[in-house]
mmCIF file of C-alpha atoms in Angstrom:
data_model
loop_
_atom_site.group_PDB
_atom_site.id
_atom_site.type_symbol
_atom_site.label_atom_id
_atom_site.label_comp_id
_atom_site.label_asym_id
_atom_site.label_seq_id
_atom_site.Cartn_x
_atom_site.Cartn_y
_atom_site.Cartn_z
ATOM 1 C CA MET Y 188 -22.111 93.196 123.179
ATOM 2 C CA VAL Y 189 -24.684 95.951 123.626
ATOM 3 C CA TYR Y 190 -26.475 97.627 120.711
ATOM 4 C CA GLU Y 191 -28.069 101.050 120.941
ATOM 5 C CA ILE Y 192 -31.327 101.466 119.045
ATOM 6 C CA ASP Y 193 -32.756 104.847 118.129
ATOM 7 C CA ILE Y 194 -36.341 103.716 118.630
ATOM 8 C CA GLU Y 195 -37.801 106.995 117.344
ATOM 9 C CA LYS Y 196 -35.954 106.686 114.043
ATOM 10 C CA VAL Y 197 -36.908 103.017 113.737
ATOM 11 C CA PHE Y 198 -40.574 103.912 114.300
ATOM 12 C CA ILE Y 199 -40.623 106.696 111.695
ATOM 13 C CA ILE Y 200 -38.855 104.604 109.033
ATOM 14 C CA ASN Y 201 -41.170 101.641 109.600
ATOM 15 C CA LEU Y 202 -44.250 103.863 109.627
ATOM 16 C CA VAL Y 203 -43.408 105.333 106.224
ATOM 17 C CA LEU Y 204 -42.416 101.983 104.675
ATOM 18 C CA ASN Y 205 -45.555 100.343 106.095
ATOM 19 C CA VAL Y 206 -47.687 103.022 104.440
ATOM 20 C CA PHE Y 207 -45.940 102.300 101.130
ATOM 21 C CA ILE Y 208 -46.544 98.544 101.269
ATOM 22 C CA LEU Y 209 -50.154 99.040 102.407
ATOM 23 C CA ILE Y 210 -50.808 101.327 99.423
ATOM 24 C CA LEU Y 211 -49.266 98.810 97.007
ATOM 25 C CA THR Y 212 -51.253 95.955 98.526
ATOM 26 C CA ALA Y 213 -54.487 97.960 98.264
ATOM 27 C CA LYS Y 214 -53.807 98.750 94.603
ATOM 28 C CA THR Y 215 -52.871 95.161 93.777
ATOM 29 C CA LEU Y 216 -55.951 93.637 95.384
ATOM 30 C CA LYS Y 217 -58.206 96.615 94.486
ATOM 31 C CA LEU Y 218 -59.092 97.254 98.121
ATOM 32 C CA SER Y 219 -60.609 100.440 99.455
ATOM 33 C CA ALA Y 220 -59.018 102.020 102.500
ATOM 34 C CA ALA Y 221 -59.187 105.608 103.705
ATOM 35 C CA ARG Y 222 -55.908 107.454 104.103
ATOM 36 C CA LEU Y 223 -56.384 107.646 107.853
ATOM 37 C CA ARG Y 224 -56.846 103.870 108.043
ATOM 38 C CA ILE Y 225 -53.686 103.319 106.012
ATOM 39 C CA LEU Y 226 -51.818 105.716 108.299
ATOM 40 C CA ALA Y 227 -53.264 104.035 111.391
ATOM 41 C CA GLY Y 228 -52.363 100.605 110.061
ATOM 42 C CA GLY Y 229 -48.835 101.757 109.276
ATOM 43 C CA ALA Y 230 -48.442 103.262 112.745
ATOM 44 C CA PHE Y 231 -49.741 100.072 114.381
ATOM 45 C CA GLY Y 232 -47.261 97.977 112.417
ATOM 46 C CA ALA Y 233 -44.382 100.340 113.236
ATOM 47 C CA LEU Y 234 -45.230 100.311 116.941
ATOM 48 C CA GLY Y 235 -45.500 96.540 116.922
ATOM 49 C CA TYR Y 236 -42.111 96.238 115.211
ATOM 50 C CA CYS Y 237 -40.487 98.493 117.814
ATOM 51 C CA LEU Y 238 -41.934 96.391 120.642
ATOM 52 C CA ILE Y 239 -40.776 93.193 118.939
ATOM 53 C CA LEU Y 240 -37.206 94.508 118.856
ATOM 54 C CA LEU Y 241 -37.257 94.688 122.655
ATOM 55 C CA LEU Y 242 -38.123 91.004 123.079
ATOM 56 C CA PRO Y 243 -35.204 89.017 124.602
ATOM 57 C CA VAL Y 244 -35.356 86.269 121.952
ATOM 58 C CA THR Y 245 -33.590 85.418 118.683
ATOM 59 C CA TYR Y 246 -34.441 87.227 115.452
ATOM 60 C CA GLN Y 247 -36.123 84.093 114.048
ATOM 61 C CA ALA Y 248 -38.300 83.863 117.137
ATOM 62 C CA LYS Y 249 -39.195 87.551 116.846
ATOM 63 C CA ILE Y 250 -40.494 86.941 113.313
ATOM 64 C CA PHE Y 251 -42.739 84.028 114.258
ATOM 65 C CA ILE Y 252 -44.053 85.208 117.611
ATOM 66 C CA GLY Y 253 -44.182 88.895 116.792
ATOM 67 C CA LEU Y 254 -43.794 90.068 113.208
ATOM 68 C CA ILE Y 255 -46.286 87.711 111.557
ATOM 69 C CA PRO Y 256 -49.120 88.357 114.071
ATOM 70 C CA VAL Y 257 -48.478 92.115 113.912
ATOM 71 C CA SER Y 258 -48.621 92.035 110.100
ATOM 72 C CA ILE Y 259 -51.907 90.098 110.159
ATOM 73 C CA LEU Y 260 -53.430 92.600 112.573
ATOM 74 C CA MET Y 261 -52.084 95.506 110.499
ATOM 75 C CA ALA Y 262 -53.833 94.124 107.390
ATOM 76 C CA LYS Y 263 -57.060 93.555 109.329
ATOM 77 C CA LEU Y 264 -56.990 97.032 110.863
ATOM 78 C CA THR Y 265 -56.324 98.737 107.527
ATOM 79 C CA PHE Y 266 -58.614 96.879 105.127
ATOM 80 C CA MET Y 267 -61.313 95.644 107.553
ATOM 81 C CA SER Y 268 -61.835 92.543 105.423
ATOM 82 C CA LYS Y 269 -63.980 89.655 106.546
ATOM 83 C CA GLY Y 270 -62.740 86.103 106.518
ATOM 84 C CA LEU Y 271 -59.370 84.677 107.531
ATOM 85 C CA LYS Y 272 -58.531 83.760 103.926
ATOM 86 C CA ASN Y 273 -58.803 87.379 102.758
ATOM 87 C CA VAL Y 274 -56.730 88.696 105.660
ATOM 88 C CA LEU Y 275 -54.006 86.090 105.092
ATOM 89 C CA ARG Y 276 -53.944 86.926 101.373
ATOM 90 C CA GLN Y 277 -53.498 90.604 102.178
ATOM 91 C CA THR Y 278 -50.774 89.775 104.690
ATOM 92 C CA GLY Y 279 -49.005 87.705 102.053
ATOM 93 C CA PHE Y 280 -48.880 90.690 99.705
ATOM 94 C CA LEU Y 281 -47.619 92.870 102.564
ATOM 95 C CA PHE Y 282 -44.683 90.508 102.969
ATOM 96 C CA VAL Y 283 -44.100 90.323 99.211
ATOM 97 C CA TYR Y 284 -43.867 94.088 98.875
ATOM 98 C CA ALA Y 285 -41.877 94.419 102.107
ATOM 99 C CA PHE Y 286 -39.252 91.969 100.856
ATOM 100 C CA LEU Y 287 -39.299 93.503 97.376
ATOM 101 C CA ILE Y 288 -38.816 97.083 98.544
ATOM 102 C CA GLY Y 289 -36.392 96.039 101.273
ATOM 103 C CA GLY Y 290 -34.355 93.899 98.895
ATOM 104 C CA ILE Y 291 -34.077 96.653 96.305
ATOM 105 C CA MET Y 292 -33.105 99.164 98.982
ATOM 106 C CA ILE Y 293 -30.374 96.898 100.359
ATOM 107 C CA PHE Y 294 -29.055 96.307 96.849
ATOM 108 C CA LEU Y 295 -28.951 100.029 96.093
ATOM 109 C CA MET Y 296 -27.326 100.775 99.436
ATOM 110 C CA GLN Y 297 -24.546 98.364 98.598
ATOM 111 C CA LYS Y 298 -24.059 99.839 95.130
ATOM 112 C CA MET Y 299 -24.389 103.548 95.975
ATOM 113 C CA GLY Y 300 -21.302 105.037 97.583
ATOM 114 C CA ILE Y 301 -23.236 107.844 99.254
ATOM 115 C CA PHE Y 302 -24.637 105.389 101.780
ATOM 116 C CA SER Y 303 -21.172 104.687 103.130
ATOM 117 C CA LEU Y 304 -21.185 108.297 104.367
ATOM 118 C CA TYR Y 305 -24.837 108.726 105.325
ATOM 119 C CA ALA Y 306 -26.015 105.176 106.006
ATOM 120 C CA GLU Y 307 -27.366 106.175 109.427
ATOM 121 C CA LYS Y 308 -29.382 109.125 108.151
ATOM 122 C CA ALA Y 309 -33.121 108.461 108.328
ATOM 123 C CA TRP Y 310 -33.906 111.066 105.677
ATOM 124 C CA LEU Y 311 -31.706 109.294 103.136
ATOM 125 C CA ILE Y 312 -33.334 105.943 103.864
ATOM 126 C CA LEU Y 313 -36.781 107.506 103.478
ATOM 127 C CA ILE Y 314 -35.856 109.157 100.170
ATOM 128 C CA LEU Y 315 -34.547 105.861 98.864
ATOM 129 C CA GLY Y 316 -37.642 104.064 100.154
ATOM 130 C CA TYR Y 317 -39.949 106.518 98.402
ATOM 131 C CA THR Y 318 -37.953 106.227 95.173
ATOM 132 C CA VAL Y 319 -38.247 102.437 95.214
ATOM 133 C CA PHE Y 320 -41.951 102.667 96.124
ATOM 134 C CA ALA Y 321 -42.622 105.091 93.246
ATOM 135 C CA ALA Y 322 -40.831 102.781 90.794
ATOM 136 C CA VAL Y 323 -42.767 99.705 91.966
ATOM 137 C CA ASP Y 324 -46.029 101.675 91.859
ATOM 138 C CA TYR Y 325 -45.286 102.802 88.290
ATOM 139 C CA PHE Y 326 -44.658 99.278 87.022
ATOM 140 C CA LEU Y 327 -47.689 97.978 88.924
ATOM 141 C CA LYS Y 328 -49.955 100.546 87.224
ATOM 142 C CA LYS Y 329 -48.413 99.754 83.851
ATOM 143 C CA TYR Y 330 -48.965 96.019 84.364
ATOM 144 C CA GLN Y 331 -52.562 96.506 85.493
ATOM 145 C CA ARG Y 332 -53.379 98.742 82.523
ATOM 146 C CA HIS Y 333 -51.925 96.176 80.133
ATOM 147 C CA LYS Y 334 -53.812 93.365 81.832
ATOM 148 C CA GLU Y 335 -57.120 95.206 81.839
ATOM 149 C CA ASN Y 336 -56.905 96.335 78.230
ATOM 150 C CA VAL Y 337 -58.760 94.021 75.878
ATOM 151 C CA PHE Y 338 -57.799 94.212 72.220
ATOM 152 C CA VAL Y 339 -59.793 92.659 69.383
ATOM 153 C CA LYS Y 340 -59.464 92.504 65.613
ATOM 154 C CA VAL Y 341 -62.103 94.362 63.622
ATOM 155 C CA SER Y 342 -62.849 94.049 59.897
ATOM 156 C CA ILE Y 343 -65.070 96.606 58.170
ATOM 157 C CA PRO Y 344 -66.152 95.643 54.629
ATOM 158 C CA CYS Y 345 -67.870 98.257 52.494
ATOM 159 C CA GLY Y 346 -68.403 97.706 48.782
ATOM 160 C CA ASN Y 347 -65.096 96.626 47.278
ATOM 161 C CA VAL Y 348 -63.103 98.060 50.198
ATOM 162 C CA LYS Y 349 -62.265 96.350 53.459
ATOM 163 C CA ILE Y 350 -60.177 97.685 56.314
ATOM 164 C CA ASP Y 351 -58.703 95.682 59.192
ATOM 165 C CA VAL Y 352 -57.848 97.415 62.453
ATOM 166 C CA THR Y 353 -57.039 96.633 66.055
ATOM 167 C CA ALA Y 354 -59.625 97.913 68.537
ATOM 168 C CA LEU Y 355 -59.491 98.593 72.247
ATOM 169 C CA VAL Y 356 -62.589 97.558 74.192
ATOM 170 C CA ASP Y 357 -62.819 100.561 76.482
ATOM 171 C CA THR Y 358 -65.022 100.136 79.568
ATOM 172 C CA GLY Y 359 -64.957 103.914 79.949
ATOM 173 C CA ASN Y 360 -66.510 104.487 76.532
ATOM 174 C CA GLY Y 361 -70.220 105.062 77.023
ATOM 175 C CA LEU Y 362 -70.740 106.983 73.790
ATOM 176 C CA VAL Y 363 -74.150 106.394 72.164
ATOM 177 C CA GLU Y 364 -76.033 107.799 69.189
ATOM 178 C CA PRO Y 365 -78.607 110.191 70.738
ATOM 179 C CA ILE Y 366 -81.677 109.104 68.749
ATOM 180 C CA SER Y 367 -81.322 105.322 68.482
ATOM 181 C CA LYS Y 368 -79.273 105.010 71.719
ATOM 182 C CA LYS Y 369 -77.029 102.553 69.920
ATOM 183 C CA PRO Y 370 -73.458 102.246 71.237
ATOM 184 C CA VAL Y 371 -70.856 104.003 69.119
ATOM 185 C CA ALA Y 372 -67.364 102.869 68.106
ATOM 186 C CA ILE Y 373 -64.685 105.461 67.320
ATOM 187 C CA LEU Y 374 -62.293 104.978 64.401
ATOM 188 C CA GLU Y 375 -59.283 107.184 63.850
ATOM 189 C CA GLN Y 376 -59.283 109.510 60.839
ATOM 190 C CA THR Y 377 -56.440 107.892 58.870
ATOM 191 C CA ALA Y 378 -58.000 104.429 59.070
ATOM 192 C CA TRP Y 379 -61.345 105.865 57.981
ATOM 193 C CA GLU Y 380 -60.129 107.513 54.760
ATOM 194 C CA PRO Y 381 -60.557 104.439 52.456
ATOM 195 C CA LEU Y 382 -64.220 104.155 53.488
ATOM 196 C CA LYS Y 383 -65.101 107.834 53.286
ATOM 197 C CA PRO Y 384 -65.990 107.949 49.534
ATOM 198 C CA LEU Y 385 -68.406 105.034 49.974
ATOM 199 C CA MET Y 386 -70.501 106.565 52.749
ATOM 200 C CA LYS Y 387 -74.069 107.542 51.870
ATOM 201 C CA PRO Y 388 -75.310 110.911 53.221
ATOM 202 C CA GLU Y 389 -78.488 109.376 54.649
ATOM 203 C CA LYS Y 390 -76.360 107.166 56.871
ATOM 204 C CA THR Y 391 -74.607 110.133 58.472
ATOM 205 C CA LYS Y 392 -75.082 110.707 62.189
ATOM 206 C CA ALA Y 393 -74.215 113.674 64.405
ATOM 207 C CA ILE Y 394 -72.920 112.383 67.718
ATOM 208 C CA PRO Y 395 -72.397 114.809 70.607
ATOM 209 C CA TYR Y 396 -69.727 113.982 73.138
ATOM 210 C CA HIS Y 397 -67.884 115.582 76.011
ATOM 211 C CA ASN Y 398 -64.555 115.086 77.721
ATOM 212 C CA LEU Y 399 -62.152 117.068 79.851
ATOM 213 C CA GLY Y 400 -60.649 118.819 76.857
ATOM 214 C CA ASN Y 401 -63.866 119.550 74.995
ATOM 215 C CA ALA Y 402 -67.041 119.933 77.023
ATOM 216 C CA ASN Y 403 -69.375 120.144 74.004
ATOM 217 C CA GLY Y 404 -67.848 118.367 71.023
ATOM 218 C CA MET Y 405 -69.489 116.810 67.994
ATOM 219 C CA LEU Y 406 -68.354 113.737 66.061
ATOM 220 C CA THR Y 407 -69.487 112.700 62.602
ATOM 221 C CA GLY Y 408 -70.670 109.103 62.569
ATOM 222 C CA TYR Y 409 -71.958 106.670 59.982
ATOM 223 C CA GLU Y 410 -74.116 103.588 60.166
ATOM 224 C CA ILE Y 411 -72.101 100.685 58.765
ATOM 225 C CA GLY Y 412 -74.034 97.733 57.378
ATOM 226 C CA GLU Y 413 -71.814 95.124 59.032
ATOM 227 C CA ILE Y 414 -68.527 94.693 60.821
ATOM 228 C CA TYR Y 415 -66.711 91.583 62.035
ATOM 229 C CA ILE Y 416 -65.075 91.354 65.448
ATOM 230 C CA GLU Y 417 -62.638 88.578 66.306
ATOM 231 C CA GLU Y 418 -62.077 87.885 70.008
ATOM 232 C CA ASN Y 419 -60.362 84.854 71.559
ATOM 233 C CA GLY Y 420 -60.421 83.055 68.234
ATOM 234 C CA GLN Y 421 -64.174 83.597 67.769
ATOM 235 C CA ARG Y 422 -65.375 85.750 64.875
ATOM 236 C CA GLY Y 423 -68.728 87.489 65.246
ATOM 237 C CA LYS Y 424 -70.809 89.528 62.814
ATOM 238 C CA TYR Y 425 -72.419 92.781 63.998
ATOM 239 C CA GLU Y 426 -74.948 94.584 61.824
ATOM 240 C CA ASN Y 427 -75.930 98.252 61.522
ATOM 241 C CA VAL Y 428 -73.059 99.456 63.693
ATOM 242 C CA ILE Y 429 -72.510 103.178 64.230
ATOM 243 C CA VAL Y 430 -68.903 104.239 63.771
ATOM 244 C CA ALA Y 431 -67.758 107.765 64.565
ATOM 245 C CA VAL Y 432 -64.653 109.312 63.047
ATOM 246 C CA GLY Y 433 -62.273 110.441 65.740
ATOM 247 C CA PRO Y 434 -59.746 113.239 65.260
ATOM 248 C CA GLY Y 435 -56.086 112.336 65.531
ATOM 249 C CA LYS Y 436 -54.538 109.113 66.718
ATOM 250 C CA MET Y 437 -56.327 106.704 69.039
ATOM 251 C CA SER Y 438 -53.022 105.459 70.451
ATOM 252 C CA GLY Y 439 -49.735 107.298 70.685
ATOM 253 C CA ARG Y 440 -47.810 104.094 69.962
ATOM 254 C CA ASN Y 441 -50.323 102.943 67.331
ATOM 255 C CA GLU Y 442 -51.344 99.920 69.421
ATOM 256 C CA TYR Y 443 -54.931 100.308 68.250
ATOM 257 C CA GLN Y 444 -56.852 102.387 65.718
ATOM 258 C CA MET Y 445 -60.369 101.979 67.056
ATOM 259 C CA ILE Y 446 -62.197 102.223 70.388
ATOM 260 C CA LEU Y 447 -65.174 99.954 70.947
ATOM 261 C CA ASN Y 448 -68.028 100.535 73.345
ATOM 262 C CA PRO Y 449 -68.249 97.243 75.341
ATOM 263 C CA GLN Y 450 -72.042 97.296 74.873
ATOM 264 C CA MET Y 451 -71.433 96.508 71.199
ATOM 265 C CA LEU Y 452 -70.174 93.047 72.132
ATOM 266 C CA ILE Y 453 -73.367 92.134 73.980
ATOM 267 C CA LYS Y 454 -75.741 90.308 71.680
#
């Protein structure tokens, strides 16, 4: 039995899918790689795969004597990492994402009737591949954001009032009070209301800030005598903390009501 292989189509499909799995691997392992290196790595892997198909051996033999070495070299060429351990780790993630994307694509092909009519069309395979890649990329970003977010419990006592909120320790929050240079926490308006009547005017601070939506904004802050932060079961006391009142909600889903500058947790 003789099979005809459209080597050009095989190369293009593998090039695009290789680029997808290289991007996902880079994001997972937080590796830096220029777009041209990713494209070059993908092209190298696609070319290697096409050459492997021409070998007069069984498919299992092609994997061990061809596909694995090509994948290792593709990872090395793309990420330029030093050390065999790092390269093998990257190659492992390449295989994980290759099997994941490939498995999902095969499943969808079997379940979607359109592929019975256009199963040989490269453009349809590429569209499906991109759709699966985009979905995996979305869930990867969501997982990484959840993993990187650190939430702590914060208690703010003031007179006979005490409020308890959940705070996000935001590594991107570098807000400081301009005179003392103390780090500033931001508390949403609704959570602040019970404390507002107890604030003394002499403790009021004007805190300039800027962001993409407001280049020259100003927050009203107050110096709080003490707050308590609970993290990993440990409760710490922090004195003379500056808390700014932020407009609107801190979190759309109300996951947290306060944003902490990470410098506040360094004693």
